[in-house]
Amino acid sequence: TLDSVRRDAPWAWLKAGFADMMASPVISIGYGIAVTVTGLLITAGLWSVGQAAMVPVLAGGFALIAPAFAVGIYRIYHVRESGQTPRLLAFWSLPPGRIGQLALLSVLLL
């Protein structure tokens, strides 16, 4: 329940996330840069063809595909937790049971 979550728990979560990022900085930061650059290129492209009004629409649509992008970040944690070294190409694979869960989450976000 919400009452059982300590007030300082988010700081512990951020610390753990930062530790994961620093354990694989090239992959973590590279992944973030790739997503950011893709968004900037799409925005610049829309702006250049006079469709800047579509940027907020696409930003809303991003909520539908964001879970798919987040899979790569979550895989860093799971690979490290299993005692393996994270590799870039390992994040393009998804465990078989997770594809349905990802699809369900995307449908629920509609």
Coordinates of C-alpha atoms in Angstrom, one line a residue:
T1 CA 0.0 0.0 0.0
L2 CA 1.0 3.6 -0.3
D3 CA 1.3 3.9 3.5
S4 CA 4.1 1.3 3.5
V5 CA 6.3 3.4 1.1
R6 CA 8.7 5.5 3.0
R7 CA 9.0 9.2 2.2
D8 CA 12.6 8.9 1.2
A9 CA 12.1 5.8 -1.0
P10 CA 12.3 7.7 -4.3
W11 CA 15.8 8.8 -3.4
A12 CA 16.8 5.1 -3.0
W13 CA 15.2 4.4 -6.4
L14 CA 17.1 7.2 -8.0
K15 CA 20.3 6.1 -6.4
A16 CA 19.8 2.5 -7.8
G17 CA 18.9 3.9 -11.2
F18 CA 22.0 6.0 -11.2
A19 CA 24.1 3.0 -10.2
D20 CA 22.7 1.0 -13.1
M21 CA 23.5 3.9 -15.5
M22 CA 27.0 4.2 -14.3
A23 CA 27.6 0.5 -14.6
S24 CA 26.9 0.7 -18.3
P25 CA 27.4 4.4 -19.1
V26 CA 28.0 4.0 -22.9
I27 CA 24.8 2.0 -23.4
S28 CA 22.7 4.0 -21.0
I29 CA 23.7 7.5 -22.2
G30 CA 23.9 6.3 -25.8
Y31 CA 20.4 5.0 -25.6
G32 CA 19.2 8.3 -24.1
I33 CA 21.0 10.3 -26.8
A34 CA 19.6 8.2 -29.6
V35 CA 16.0 8.7 -28.4
T36 CA 16.6 12.5 -27.9
V37 CA 18.2 12.9 -31.3
T38 CA 15.4 11.0 -32.9
G39 CA 12.8 13.3 -31.3
L40 CA 14.8 16.4 -32.3
L41 CA 15.1 15.2 -35.9
I42 CA 11.4 14.5 -36.1
T43 CA 10.6 18.0 -34.6
A44 CA 13.0 19.7 -37.0
G45 CA 11.6 17.8 -39.9
L46 CA 8.1 18.8 -39.1
W47 CA 9.1 22.4 -38.5
S48 CA 10.9 22.6 -41.8
V49 CA 7.9 21.5 -43.8
G50 CA 5.5 23.9 -42.0
Q51 CA 3.9 21.2 -39.8
A52 CA 5.1 22.4 -36.4
A53 CA 1.5 22.1 -35.1
M54 CA 1.9 18.3 -35.3
V55 CA 4.7 18.3 -32.7
P56 CA 2.3 18.2 -29.7
V57 CA 0.2 15.5 -31.4
L58 CA 3.3 13.3 -32.0
A59 CA 4.4 14.0 -28.4
G60 CA 1.1 12.6 -27.2
G61 CA 1.5 9.6 -29.5
F62 CA 4.9 9.0 -28.0
A63 CA 3.1 7.8 -24.9
L64 CA 1.9 4.8 -26.9
I65 CA 5.4 3.7 -28.0
A66 CA 7.3 4.8 -24.9
P67 CA 7.0 1.4 -23.2
A68 CA 8.8 -0.2 -26.2
F69 CA 11.6 2.4 -25.8
A70 CA 11.8 1.8 -22.1
V71 CA 12.4 -1.9 -22.6
G72 CA 16.1 -1.2 -23.5
I73 CA 16.7 0.7 -20.3
Y74 CA 15.0 -2.0 -18.2
R75 CA 17.1 -4.7 -19.9
I76 CA 20.2 -3.1 -18.6
Y77 CA 19.0 -3.7 -15.0
H78 CA 17.9 -7.3 -15.7
V79 CA 21.1 -8.3 -17.5
R80 CA 23.2 -6.8 -14.6
E81 CA 20.9 -8.5 -12.0
S82 CA 21.6 -11.9 -13.7
G83 CA 25.4 -11.3 -13.3
Q84 CA 26.1 -10.7 -17.0
T85 CA 27.7 -7.7 -18.7
P86 CA 25.2 -5.5 -20.6
R87 CA 25.8 -5.3 -24.4
L88 CA 24.2 -3.0 -26.8
L89 CA 22.6 -5.7 -29.1
A90 CA 21.2 -7.6 -26.2
F91 CA 18.6 -4.9 -25.7
W92 CA 16.9 -5.5 -29.1
S93 CA 15.7 -8.9 -27.9
L94 CA 12.7 -9.2 -25.6
P95 CA 12.0 -12.3 -23.5
P96 CA 9.1 -14.2 -25.2
G97 CA 6.6 -13.8 -22.4
R98 CA 7.1 -10.0 -22.3
I99 CA 5.9 -9.2 -25.8
G100 CA 2.2 -9.8 -24.9
Q101 CA 2.6 -7.7 -21.8
L102 CA 4.2 -4.8 -23.8
A103 CA 1.3 -5.0 -26.3
L104 CA -1.3 -5.0 -23.5
L105 CA 0.3 -1.9 -21.9
S106 CA 0.3 -0.1 -25.3
V107 CA -3.4 -0.9 -25.8
L108 CA -4.2 0.3 -22.3
L109 CA -2.5 3.6 -23.0
L110 CA -4.9 4.2 -25.9

